[in-house]
Amino acid sequence: MKKVGKPVFFIIVLLIAAMGYLTVAGVTTVYGDSTTRAIKGIDDVRWGIDIRGGVDVTFSPPEGVTATAEEMDAAESIIQVRLVSQNITDSEVYTDHDKNRIIVRFPWKADETEFNPEQAIAELGAMANLTFREGANIGPDGKPAGDTLNKLVLEGKDIESATAVYSTASSASTPEYGVELKLKESGKQKFAEATGRLIGQPISIWMDETLISAPTVRNQINDGIAQITGQFTSQEATDLANKINAGALPFALVTENYNTISPTLGAGAKDAMMMAGAIAFAVVAAIMLVCYRLPGLVAIIALAGQVILMIASITGFFSVFPSFTLTLPGIAGIILAIGFGVDANIITAERIKEELANGRSLDSAVDSGFKRAFSAILDGNVTVIIVAIILMGSFGPPDSLFARILSPLFFMFGTSAAGTIYSFGYTLLIGVLLNLLMGVLASRLMLKSISRQSWARNPALYGGKN
């Protein structure tokens, strides 16, 4: 490696310090009455349910009912609609088709004072009440009002199926996404009468008194097959079809198991984990400084940079890394990644000591020490990277990148552990990658730079003899 300039050490230290400040404080811009978070800080970390407190519940069809994949997707739509209707938007809903179960996690709301988790779980799993109503009159509470409340057209039991389609409707000149409705015999006559009478007017569709669509009647439907169109995207058409199918499900969901975590317990666990991490870092820093002197000091600075960049990758500081929900296992992944960073610096420092003991000059010992240590560091880190990717692919949310890539290999795993093991794998993966950046590259640049300072030329500062 070529010689590194003397200022490089100080430049890297200043960059780490600046990054640390931005990561902790963030950057907020104010324009008139509008406040925008330009760079997210540590206060923007999204804490997981095991820290904020919340509910973790698994639903399944009743005993003796074998639900199809379409019915499970429809049941998932019921839960999502009900969560939103309760103003719970920071939730996780996954469907495990292999085991016919739905995993739901939602945190306590910030202003929650009284909450009955058993009642909330019962409401989420109850049979959906789907209705088609005349008009689209909505009251102040968001529920149907006036004629819309009193004039019912169809109920969920009248719907045979709803399917997302891409076709040409009778009044459209080009194909478009929509939802095709097929009615049972019980609904055909009622729908024919209503659509004949309400041409040019809306028939609104409600799920548990939550409006999900309000299409306008274009012509009378006599055969029990109708299309709902309206400039849908493919996903919007699929979502609407799932919601309508959800209201036609002939069963309610059964609670397989659930657990709740109070905010007090979660916050206490977070504080204990953070304190453990801080103590571990301080002890490691002291040991590195005593045992390895100048390389130990460089290692401490590199570790601090690694931790800062890991926090930044969680808060959403970098646009390529969206804000990430941090759980207790995720914090454990950060601490474990720091351990790998320490290991990389110890291996390098020991190699430098060996080279000095063999009579090499300081510059030659530093060069050779890093070269000899790199293969061992790389082997260990690559192994951990593979494990972290497997964890994320096997236990991650079904729409995550790693889950999509590895799902053919790890289809036998469910998604019930996604919020915990996935968080652990994510922080571990990011931490190990940053270890290669900070613990190898930045450490090498800093140590080669500082070793050119006149006061740092004594081999004793690197574990050799005076």
CSV table of C-alpha atoms in Angstrom, one decimal:
chain,number,residue,atom,x,y,z
A,1,MET,CA,0.0,0.0,0.0
A,2,LYS,CA,1.3,3.4,-0.9
A,3,LYS,CA,2.2,6.0,1.7
A,4,VAL,CA,-0.7,7.8,3.3
A,5,GLY,CA,-0.5,11.5,4.0
A,6,LYS,CA,-0.2,12.8,7.6
A,7,PRO,CA,-3.5,14.7,7.5
A,8,VAL,CA,-5.5,11.6,6.6
A,9,PHE,CA,-5.9,10.5,10.3
A,10,PHE,CA,-7.3,13.9,11.3
A,11,ILE,CA,-9.6,14.1,8.2
A,12,ILE,CA,-11.2,10.7,9.0
A,13,VAL,CA,-11.6,11.7,12.7
A,14,LEU,CA,-13.3,14.9,11.7
A,15,LEU,CA,-15.6,13.1,9.2
A,16,ILE,CA,-16.6,10.6,11.9
A,17,ALA,CA,-17.3,13.4,14.4
A,18,ALA,CA,-19.4,15.3,11.9
A,19,MET,CA,-21.2,12.1,10.9
A,20,GLY,CA,-21.8,11.4,14.6
A,21,TYR,CA,-23.3,14.9,15.2
A,22,LEU,CA,-25.6,14.6,12.2
A,23,THR,CA,-26.7,11.1,13.1
A,24,VAL,CA,-27.6,12.1,16.6
A,25,ALA,CA,-29.1,15.5,16.0
A,26,GLY,CA,-30.3,15.3,12.4
A,27,VAL,CA,-31.1,18.3,10.3
A,28,THR,CA,-34.5,20.2,10.3
A,29,THR,CA,-35.4,22.9,7.9
A,30,VAL,CA,-38.1,25.5,8.6
A,31,TYR,CA,-39.9,27.4,5.9
A,32,GLY,CA,-42.7,29.6,7.3
A,33,ASP,CA,-45.0,27.3,9.3
A,34,SER,CA,-43.7,24.2,7.6
A,35,THR,CA,-41.0,22.1,9.3
A,36,THR,CA,-39.2,19.4,7.3
A,37,ARG,CA,-36.8,16.8,8.6
A,38,ALA,CA,-34.1,16.9,5.9
A,39,ILE,CA,-31.8,14.4,7.7
A,40,LYS,CA,-33.2,12.0,10.2
A,41,GLY,CA,-31.6,11.8,13.7
A,42,ILE,CA,-31.5,9.3,16.5
A,43,ASP,CA,-34.9,10.5,17.7
A,44,ASP,CA,-36.4,9.2,14.5
A,45,VAL,CA,-35.5,5.5,15.2
A,46,ARG,CA,-38.7,3.4,14.9
A,47,TRP,CA,-38.7,1.1,17.9
A,48,GLY,CA,-40.2,-2.4,17.6
A,49,ILE,CA,-43.2,-3.7,19.5
A,50,ASP,CA,-40.9,-5.5,22.0
A,51,ILE,CA,-39.6,-2.0,23.0
A,52,ARG,CA,-42.7,0.3,22.4
A,53,GLY,CA,-45.1,-2.3,23.7
A,54,GLY,CA,-48.0,-3.8,21.7
A,55,VAL,CA,-49.8,-6.9,20.6
A,56,ASP,CA,-48.5,-10.0,18.8
A,57,VAL,CA,-51.3,-12.3,17.6
A,58,THR,CA,-51.6,-15.3,15.3
A,59,PHE,CA,-55.0,-16.0,13.6
A,60,SER,CA,-56.1,-19.2,11.8
A,61,PRO,CA,-59.3,-20.5,10.3
A,62,PRO,CA,-61.6,-22.5,12.6
A,63,GLU,CA,-60.9,-26.1,13.2
A,64,GLY,CA,-62.1,-28.2,10.3
A,65,VAL,CA,-62.0,-25.3,7.8
A,66,THR,CA,-59.4,-25.6,5.0
A,67,ALA,CA,-59.0,-22.1,3.7
A,68,THR,CA,-57.7,-21.5,0.2
A,69,ALA,CA,-54.8,-19.0,-0.5
A,70,GLU,CA,-57.4,-16.5,-1.9
A,71,GLU,CA,-59.5,-16.8,1.3
A,72,MET,CA,-56.4,-16.2,3.4
A,73,ASP,CA,-55.5,-13.1,1.4
A,74,ALA,CA,-59.1,-11.9,1.8
A,75,ALA,CA,-58.9,-12.5,5.6
A,76,GLU,CA,-55.7,-10.5,5.7
A,77,SER,CA,-57.5,-7.6,4.0
A,78,ILE,CA,-60.2,-7.7,6.7
A,79,ILE,CA,-57.5,-7.2,9.3
A,80,GLN,CA,-55.7,-4.4,7.5
A,81,VAL,CA,-59.0,-2.5,7.0
A,82,ARG,CA,-59.9,-2.9,10.7
A,83,LEU,CA,-56.4,-1.7,11.8
A,84,VAL,CA,-56.6,1.4,9.7
A,85,SER,CA,-60.2,2.1,10.9
A,86,GLN,CA,-58.7,2.1,14.5
A,87,ASN,CA,-56.0,4.6,13.4
A,88,ILE,CA,-53.3,1.9,13.8
A,89,THR,CA,-51.1,2.4,10.8
A,90,ASP,CA,-47.7,1.3,12.1
A,91,SER,CA,-48.6,-2.4,12.0
A,92,GLU,CA,-47.3,-5.7,10.5
A,93,VAL,CA,-49.6,-8.2,8.9
A,94,TYR,CA,-48.2,-11.4,7.2
A,95,THR,CA,-49.9,-14.4,5.8
A,96,ASP,CA,-48.2,-17.8,6.1
A,97,HIS,CA,-49.9,-19.8,3.4
A,98,ASP,CA,-48.0,-23.0,4.2
A,99,LYS,CA,-49.4,-23.1,7.7
A,100,ASN,CA,-52.7,-21.3,7.1
A,101,ARG,CA,-52.2,-18.6,9.6
A,102,ILE,CA,-52.0,-14.8,9.7
A,103,ILE,CA,-49.5,-13.0,12.0
A,104,VAL,CA,-50.4,-9.6,13.2
A,105,ARG,CA,-48.3,-7.1,15.2
A,106,PHE,CA,-49.3,-3.7,16.2
A,107,PRO,CA,-47.8,-1.3,18.7
A,108,TRP,CA,-49.6,0.7,21.4
A,109,LYS,CA,-50.6,4.1,20.2
A,110,ALA,CA,-48.5,7.0,21.5
A,111,ASP,CA,-51.4,8.5,23.5
A,112,GLU,CA,-52.8,5.1,24.6
A,113,THR,CA,-54.1,5.2,28.2
A,114,GLU,CA,-56.6,2.4,28.4
A,115,PHE,CA,-56.5,-0.6,26.0
A,116,ASN,CA,-58.2,-3.9,26.1
A,117,PRO,CA,-56.0,-6.3,24.0
A,118,GLU,CA,-58.5,-9.2,24.2
A,119,GLN,CA,-61.3,-7.0,22.8
A,120,ALA,CA,-59.1,-5.6,20.0
A,121,ILE,CA,-58.0,-9.2,19.0
A,122,ALA,CA,-61.7,-10.3,19.0
A,123,GLU,CA,-62.6,-7.4,16.8
A,124,LEU,CA,-59.8,-8.1,14.3
A,125,GLY,CA,-60.8,-11.7,13.9
A,126,ALA,CA,-64.6,-11.3,13.8
A,127,MET,CA,-66.5,-12.2,10.6
A,128,ALA,CA,-66.5,-9.2,8.3
A,129,ASN,CA,-69.7,-7.3,7.6
A,130,LEU,CA,-69.7,-6.3,3.9
A,131,THR,CA,-72.5,-4.2,2.6
A,132,PHE,CA,-73.4,-2.5,-0.7
A,133,ARG,CA,-75.5,0.6,-0.1
A,134,GLU,CA,-77.4,3.3,-2.1
A,135,GLY,CA,-75.5,6.6,-2.5
A,136,ALA,CA,-72.3,7.6,-0.7
A,137,ASN,CA,-73.5,9.8,2.2
A,138,ILE,CA,-70.8,9.8,4.9
A,139,GLY,CA,-71.4,11.1,8.4
A,140,PRO,CA,-69.0,13.2,10.5
A,141,ASP,CA,-67.8,9.9,12.1
A,142,GLY,CA,-66.9,8.4,8.7
A,143,LYS,CA,-69.8,6.0,8.9
A,144,PRO,CA,-72.8,5.7,6.5
A,145,ALA,CA,-75.5,8.3,7.0
A,146,GLY,CA,-78.9,9.3,5.6
A,147,ASP,CA,-80.2,7.1,2.8
A,148,THR,CA,-76.9,5.3,2.6
A,149,LEU,CA,-77.3,4.0,6.1
A,150,ASN,CA,-81.0,3.0,5.6
A,151,LYS,CA,-81.0,1.6,2.1
A,152,LEU,CA,-79.1,-1.7,1.7
A,153,VAL,CA,-78.5,-3.2,-1.7
A,154,LEU,CA,-76.4,-6.3,-1.0
A,155,GLU,CA,-74.6,-8.1,1.8
A,156,GLY,CA,-71.5,-10.2,1.9
A,157,LYS,CA,-73.5,-13.4,1.8
A,158,ASP,CA,-74.8,-12.3,-1.7
A,159,ILE,CA,-71.3,-12.2,-3.2
A,160,GLU,CA,-69.9,-15.3,-4.8
A,161,SER,CA,-66.5,-13.9,-5.8
A,162,ALA,CA,-64.5,-10.7,-6.7
A,163,THR,CA,-61.6,-10.9,-9.1
A,164,ALA,CA,-59.1,-8.3,-10.3
A,165,VAL,CA,-59.2,-8.2,-14.1
A,166,TYR,CA,-57.6,-6.3,-17.0
A,167,SER,CA,-60.2,-5.9,-19.7
A,168,THR,CA,-62.3,-3.5,-21.7
A,169,ALA,CA,-65.5,-2.4,-19.8
A,170,SER,CA,-68.5,-1.5,-21.8
A,171,SER,CA,-67.9,2.3,-21.7
A,172,ALA,CA,-64.1,2.2,-22.0
A,173,SER,CA,-62.2,2.2,-25.3
A,174,THR,CA,-58.9,0.7,-24.0
A,175,PRO,CA,-58.3,-2.1,-21.5
A,176,GLU,CA,-58.1,-1.0,-17.8
A,177,TYR,CA,-57.7,-2.7,-14.4
A,178,GLY,CA,-60.9,-3.3,-12.5
A,179,VAL,CA,-62.8,-5.8,-10.3
A,180,GLU,CA,-65.2,-8.3,-11.7
A,181,LEU,CA,-68.1,-9.2,-9.3
A,182,LYS,CA,-70.0,-12.5,-9.5
A,183,LEU,CA,-73.2,-12.6,-7.5
A,184,LYS,CA,-75.1,-15.5,-6.0
A,185,GLU,CA,-78.7,-16.2,-6.9
A,186,SER,CA,-79.7,-14.4,-3.7
A,187,GLY,CA,-78.2,-11.1,-5.0
A,188,LYS,CA,-78.9,-11.1,-8.7
A,189,GLN,CA,-82.4,-9.8,-8.6
A,190,LYS,CA,-81.7,-7.2,-5.8
A,191,PHE,CA,-78.7,-5.9,-7.8
A,192,ALA,CA,-80.6,-5.8,-11.1
A,193,GLU,CA,-83.3,-3.7,-9.5
A,194,ALA,CA,-80.9,-1.3,-7.8
A,195,THR,CA,-78.6,-0.8,-10.8
A,196,GLY,CA,-81.6,-0.1,-13.0
A,197,ARG,CA,-82.9,2.5,-10.6
A,198,LEU,CA,-79.6,4.2,-9.7
A,199,ILE,CA,-78.0,4.7,-13.2
A,200,GLY,CA,-75.6,7.7,-12.9
A,201,GLN,CA,-75.6,7.4,-9.1
A,202,PRO,CA,-73.1,5.7,-6.8
A,203,ILE,CA,-73.5,2.4,-4.9
A,204,SER,CA,-71.0,2.5,-2.1
A,205,ILE,CA,-69.2,-0.5,-0.7
A,206,TRP,CA,-68.6,-0.7,3.1
A,207,MET,CA,-66.5,-3.0,5.3
A,208,ASP,CA,-67.6,-2.8,8.9
A,209,GLU,CA,-68.9,0.7,8.4
A,210,THR,CA,-65.6,1.7,6.7
A,211,LEU,CA,-66.0,3.0,3.1
A,212,ILE,CA,-63.8,1.0,0.7
A,213,SER,CA,-65.2,2.1,-2.7
A,214,ALA,CA,-68.1,4.1,-4.2
A,215,PRO,CA,-68.4,3.2,-7.9
A,216,THR,CA,-71.0,4.9,-10.1
A,217,VAL,CA,-73.7,2.8,-11.8
A,218,ARG,CA,-73.3,3.0,-15.6
A,219,ASN,CA,-76.0,0.6,-16.7
A,220,GLN,CA,-78.3,-2.0,-15.3
A,221,ILE,CA,-76.8,-5.4,-14.4
A,222,ASN,CA,-79.2,-8.3,-14.9
A,223,ASP,CA,-76.9,-11.3,-15.2
A,224,GLY,CA,-75.2,-11.0,-11.8
A,225,ILE,CA,-71.8,-10.2,-13.3
A,226,ALA,CA,-70.5,-6.6,-12.9
A,227,GLN,CA,-67.3,-4.7,-13.3
A,228,ILE,CA,-66.0,-2.0,-11.0
A,229,THR,CA,-63.7,0.3,-12.9
A,230,GLY,CA,-62.1,3.7,-12.2
A,231,GLN,CA,-58.5,4.1,-13.2
A,232,PHE,CA,-57.2,1.4,-10.8
A,233,THR,CA,-53.7,0.2,-10.8
A,234,SER,CA,-53.1,-3.5,-10.7
A,235,GLN,CA,-52.4,-3.5,-7.0
A,236,GLU,CA,-55.4,-1.3,-6.2
A,237,ALA,CA,-57.7,-3.6,-8.1
A,238,THR,CA,-56.3,-6.6,-6.3
A,239,ASP,CA,-56.7,-5.0,-2.9
A,240,LEU,CA,-60.3,-4.1,-3.6
A,241,ALA,CA,-61.1,-7.6,-4.8
A,242,ASN,CA,-59.5,-9.0,-1.6
A,243,LYS,CA,-61.6,-6.7,0.6
A,244,ILE,CA,-64.8,-7.7,-1.2
A,245,ASN,CA,-63.9,-11.3,-0.9
A,246,ALA,CA,-63.2,-10.8,2.7
A,247,GLY,CA,-66.7,-9.7,3.3
A,248,ALA,CA,-67.9,-12.9,1.7
A,249,LEU,CA,-65.9,-15.2,3.9
A,250,PRO,CA,-68.1,-17.8,5.6
A,251,PHE,CA,-66.0,-18.0,8.7
A,252,ALA,CA,-64.4,-15.9,11.4
A,253,LEU,CA,-60.7,-16.1,12.3
A,254,VAL,CA,-59.7,-18.0,15.5
A,255,THR,CA,-57.0,-16.7,17.8
A,256,GLU,CA,-54.2,-19.3,17.8
A,257,ASN,CA,-52.0,-17.5,20.3
A,258,TYR,CA,-51.1,-14.0,21.3
A,259,ASN,CA,-49.0,-12.0,23.7
A,260,THR,CA,-48.9,-8.4,24.9
A,261,ILE,CA,-46.0,-6.3,26.0
A,262,SER,CA,-46.5,-3.2,28.1
A,263,PRO,CA,-44.7,0.0,27.1
A,264,THR,CA,-43.0,0.1,30.6
A,265,LEU,CA,-41.6,-3.4,30.2
A,266,GLY,CA,-40.3,-2.7,26.7
A,267,ALA,CA,-38.7,0.6,27.6
A,268,GLY,CA,-37.0,-1.0,30.6
A,269,ALA,CA,-35.6,-3.8,28.4
A,270,LYS,CA,-34.4,-1.2,25.9
A,271,ASP,CA,-32.7,0.9,28.5
A,272,ALA,CA,-31.0,-2.2,30.0
A,273,MET,CA,-29.8,-3.3,26.5
A,274,MET,CA,-28.5,0.2,25.7
A,275,MET,CA,-26.7,0.4,29.1
A,276,ALA,CA,-25.1,-3.1,28.5
A,277,GLY,CA,-23.9,-1.9,25.0
A,278,ALA,CA,-22.4,1.3,26.4
A,279,ILE,CA,-20.6,-0.6,29.2
A,280,ALA,CA,-19.3,-3.2,26.8
A,281,PHE,CA,-18.0,-0.5,24.5
A,282,ALA,CA,-16.2,1.3,27.3
A,283,VAL,CA,-14.6,-1.9,28.7
A,284,VAL,CA,-13.5,-3.0,25.2
A,285,ALA,CA,-12.1,0.5,24.6
A,286,ALA,CA,-10.1,0.4,27.8
A,287,ILE,CA,-8.7,-3.1,27.0
A,288,MET,CA,-7.8,-2.1,23.5
A,289,LEU,CA,-6.0,1.0,24.7
A,290,VAL,CA,-4.0,-0.8,27.4
A,291,CYS,CA,-3.1,-3.9,25.4
A,292,TYR,CA,-2.5,-2.4,21.9
A,293,ARG,CA,-1.7,1.3,22.6
A,294,LEU,CA,-1.8,3.3,19.4
A,295,PRO,CA,-3.4,0.6,17.2
A,296,GLY,CA,-5.9,0.3,20.1
A,297,LEU,CA,-6.7,4.1,19.9
A,298,VAL,CA,-7.2,3.8,16.2
A,299,ALA,CA,-9.5,0.8,16.7
A,300,ILE,CA,-11.6,2.7,19.2
A,301,ILE,CA,-12.1,5.6,16.7
A,302,ALA,CA,-13.0,3.1,13.9
A,303,LEU,CA,-15.5,1.3,16.2
A,304,ALA,CA,-17.1,4.6,17.1
A,305,GLY,CA,-17.5,5.3,13.3
A,306,GLN,CA,-18.9,1.8,12.8
A,307,VAL,CA,-21.6,2.4,15.5
A,308,ILE,CA,-22.5,5.8,14.1
A,309,LEU,CA,-22.9,4.5,10.6
A,310,MET,CA,-25.0,1.6,11.9
A,311,ILE,CA,-27.4,4.0,13.7
A,312,ALA,CA,-27.5,6.1,10.5
A,313,SER,CA,-28.6,3.1,8.5
A,314,ILE,CA,-31.4,2.4,10.9
A,315,THR,CA,-32.8,5.9,11.2
A,316,GLY,CA,-33.2,6.4,7.4
A,317,PHE,CA,-30.2,8.8,7.2
A,318,PHE,CA,-29.2,7.2,3.9
A,319,SER,CA,-31.9,7.2,1.2
A,320,VAL,CA,-30.9,3.7,0.1
A,321,PHE,CA,-31.6,2.4,3.6
A,322,PRO,CA,-35.2,3.3,4.6
A,323,SER,CA,-36.0,3.8,8.2
A,324,PHE,CA,-36.0,0.5,10.0
A,325,THR,CA,-37.9,-0.9,12.9
A,326,LEU,CA,-35.3,-1.6,15.7
A,327,THR,CA,-36.1,-4.5,18.1
A,328,LEU,CA,-34.2,-5.8,21.1
A,329,PRO,CA,-32.6,-8.6,19.0
A,330,GLY,CA,-31.7,-5.8,16.5
A,331,ILE,CA,-29.8,-4.0,19.3
A,332,ALA,CA,-28.1,-7.3,20.1
A,333,GLY,CA,-27.0,-7.5,16.4
A,334,ILE,CA,-25.4,-4.1,16.8
A,335,ILE,CA,-23.5,-5.2,19.9
A,336,LEU,CA,-22.4,-8.5,18.2
A,337,ALA,CA,-21.2,-6.5,15.1
A,338,ILE,CA,-19.1,-4.3,17.4
A,339,GLY,CA,-17.5,-7.6,18.6
A,340,PHE,CA,-16.6,-8.5,15.1
A,341,GLY,CA,-15.1,-5.0,14.7
A,342,VAL,CA,-13.0,-5.5,17.8
A,343,ASP,CA,-11.9,-8.9,16.5
A,344,ALA,CA,-10.7,-7.5,13.2
A,345,ASN,CA,-8.6,-4.8,15.0
A,346,ILE,CA,-7.1,-7.3,17.5
A,347,ILE,CA,-6.0,-9.6,14.7
A,348,THR,CA,-4.3,-6.7,12.9
A,349,ALA,CA,-2.7,-5.4,16.0
A,350,GLU,CA,-1.3,-8.8,16.9
A,351,ARG,CA,0.1,-9.2,13.4
A,352,ILE,CA,1.9,-5.9,13.7
A,353,LYS,CA,3.4,-6.9,17.0
A,354,GLU,CA,4.7,-10.1,15.5
A,355,GLU,CA,6.2,-8.3,12.6
A,356,LEU,CA,8.0,-5.9,14.9
A,357,ALA,CA,9.2,-8.8,17.0
A,358,ASN,CA,10.7,-10.3,13.8
A,359,GLY,CA,12.8,-7.2,13.3
A,360,ARG,CA,10.9,-5.4,10.6
A,361,SER,CA,10.8,-1.6,10.5
A,362,LEU,CA,7.7,0.2,11.7
A,363,ASP,CA,6.4,1.0,8.2
A,364,SER,CA,7.1,-2.5,7.0
A,365,ALA,CA,5.5,-4.0,10.1
A,366,VAL,CA,2.3,-2.0,9.7
A,367,ASP,CA,2.0,-2.8,6.0
A,368,SER,CA,2.7,-6.5,6.5
A,369,GLY,CA,0.4,-6.7,9.6
A,370,PHE,CA,-2.6,-5.5,7.6
A,371,LYS,CA,-1.8,-7.8,4.7
A,372,ARG,CA,-1.5,-10.9,6.9
A,373,ALA,CA,-4.6,-10.1,8.9
A,374,PHE,CA,-6.9,-9.4,6.0
A,375,SER,CA,-7.5,-12.9,4.8
A,376,ALA,CA,-8.5,-14.1,8.3
A,377,ILE,CA,-10.8,-11.0,8.8
A,378,LEU,CA,-12.4,-11.5,5.4
A,379,ASP,CA,-13.1,-15.2,5.9
A,380,GLY,CA,-14.8,-14.6,9.3
A,381,ASN,CA,-16.9,-11.7,8.0
A,382,VAL,CA,-18.0,-13.4,4.8
A,383,THR,CA,-19.3,-16.3,6.9
A,384,VAL,CA,-21.3,-14.0,9.1
A,385,ILE,CA,-22.7,-12.1,6.1
A,386,ILE,CA,-23.9,-15.4,4.7
A,387,VAL,CA,-25.6,-16.3,8.0
A,388,ALA,CA,-27.2,-12.8,8.2
A,389,ILE,CA,-28.6,-13.1,4.7
A,390,ILE,CA,-30.0,-16.5,5.4
A,391,LEU,CA,-31.7,-15.1,8.6
A,392,MET,CA,-33.2,-12.2,6.6
A,393,GLY,CA,-34.3,-14.4,3.7
A,394,SER,CA,-35.8,-17.1,5.9
A,395,PHE,CA,-37.6,-15.1,8.5
A,396,GLY,CA,-38.1,-11.7,6.8
A,397,PRO,CA,-41.4,-10.2,5.6
A,398,PRO,CA,-42.5,-11.9,2.4
A,399,ASP,CA,-42.1,-8.6,0.4
A,400,SER,CA,-38.5,-8.0,1.5
A,401,LEU,CA,-35.6,-8.3,-1.0
A,402,PHE,CA,-33.9,-11.2,0.8
A,403,ALA,CA,-37.1,-13.1,1.3
A,404,ARG,CA,-38.0,-12.8,-2.4
A,405,ILE,CA,-34.5,-14.0,-3.5
A,406,LEU,CA,-34.2,-16.9,-1.0
A,407,SER,CA,-37.9,-18.0,-0.7
A,408,PRO,CA,-37.4,-21.0,-3.1
A,409,LEU,CA,-34.6,-22.3,-0.8
A,410,PHE,CA,-36.3,-21.5,2.6
A,411,PHE,CA,-40.0,-21.9,1.9
A,412,MET,CA,-40.4,-24.3,4.9
A,413,PHE,CA,-39.8,-21.4,7.3
A,414,GLY,CA,-42.8,-19.3,8.3
A,415,THR,CA,-43.0,-15.5,8.9
A,416,SER,CA,-43.8,-15.5,12.6
A,417,ALA,CA,-40.4,-14.4,13.6
A,418,ALA,CA,-40.0,-11.7,11.0
A,419,GLY,CA,-40.1,-8.8,13.4
A,420,THR,CA,-37.4,-10.1,15.7
A,421,ILE,CA,-35.0,-12.4,13.7
A,422,TYR,CA,-35.2,-10.2,10.6
A,423,SER,CA,-34.1,-7.2,12.7
A,424,PHE,CA,-31.3,-9.1,14.2
A,425,GLY,CA,-30.1,-10.3,10.7
A,426,TYR,CA,-30.4,-6.7,9.3
A,427,THR,CA,-28.3,-5.0,12.0
A,428,LEU,CA,-25.8,-7.9,12.0
A,429,LEU,CA,-25.4,-7.7,8.2
A,430,ILE,CA,-25.0,-3.9,8.1
A,431,GLY,CA,-22.6,-4.1,11.0
A,432,VAL,CA,-20.3,-6.6,9.4
A,433,LEU,CA,-20.3,-4.8,6.1
A,434,LEU,CA,-19.4,-1.6,8.0
A,435,ASN,CA,-16.7,-3.5,9.8
A,436,LEU,CA,-15.0,-4.1,6.5
A,437,LEU,CA,-15.2,-0.4,5.8
A,438,MET,CA,-14.2,1.0,9.2
A,439,GLY,CA,-12.3,-1.9,10.9
A,440,VAL,CA,-10.2,-2.6,7.8
A,441,LEU,CA,-10.0,0.3,5.4
A,442,ALA,CA,-10.4,3.3,7.7
A,443,SER,CA,-8.2,1.7,10.4
A,444,ARG,CA,-5.5,1.1,7.9
A,445,LEU,CA,-5.6,4.6,6.6
A,446,MET,CA,-5.6,6.1,10.0
A,447,LEU,CA,-2.8,3.9,11.4
A,448,LYS,CA,-0.6,4.4,8.4
A,449,SER,CA,-1.2,8.2,8.6
A,450,ILE,CA,-0.5,8.5,12.3
A,451,SER,CA,2.5,6.3,12.1
A,452,ARG,CA,4.2,9.0,9.9
A,453,GLN,CA,3.9,11.6,12.7
A,454,SER,CA,7.3,12.1,14.4
A,455,TRP,CA,5.9,11.5,17.9
A,456,ALA,CA,4.4,8.2,16.8
A,457,ARG,CA,7.5,6.5,15.4
A,458,ASN,CA,8.4,4.6,18.6
A,459,PRO,CA,7.7,0.9,18.0
A,460,ALA,CA,6.8,0.6,21.7
A,461,LEU,CA,3.5,2.4,20.8
A,462,TYR,CA,2.6,-0.6,18.6
A,463,GLY,CA,3.6,-3.3,21.0
A,464,GLY,CA,7.3,-3.6,20.0
A,465,LYS,CA,10.5,-2.7,21.8
A,466,ASN,CA,11.8,0.9,22.3
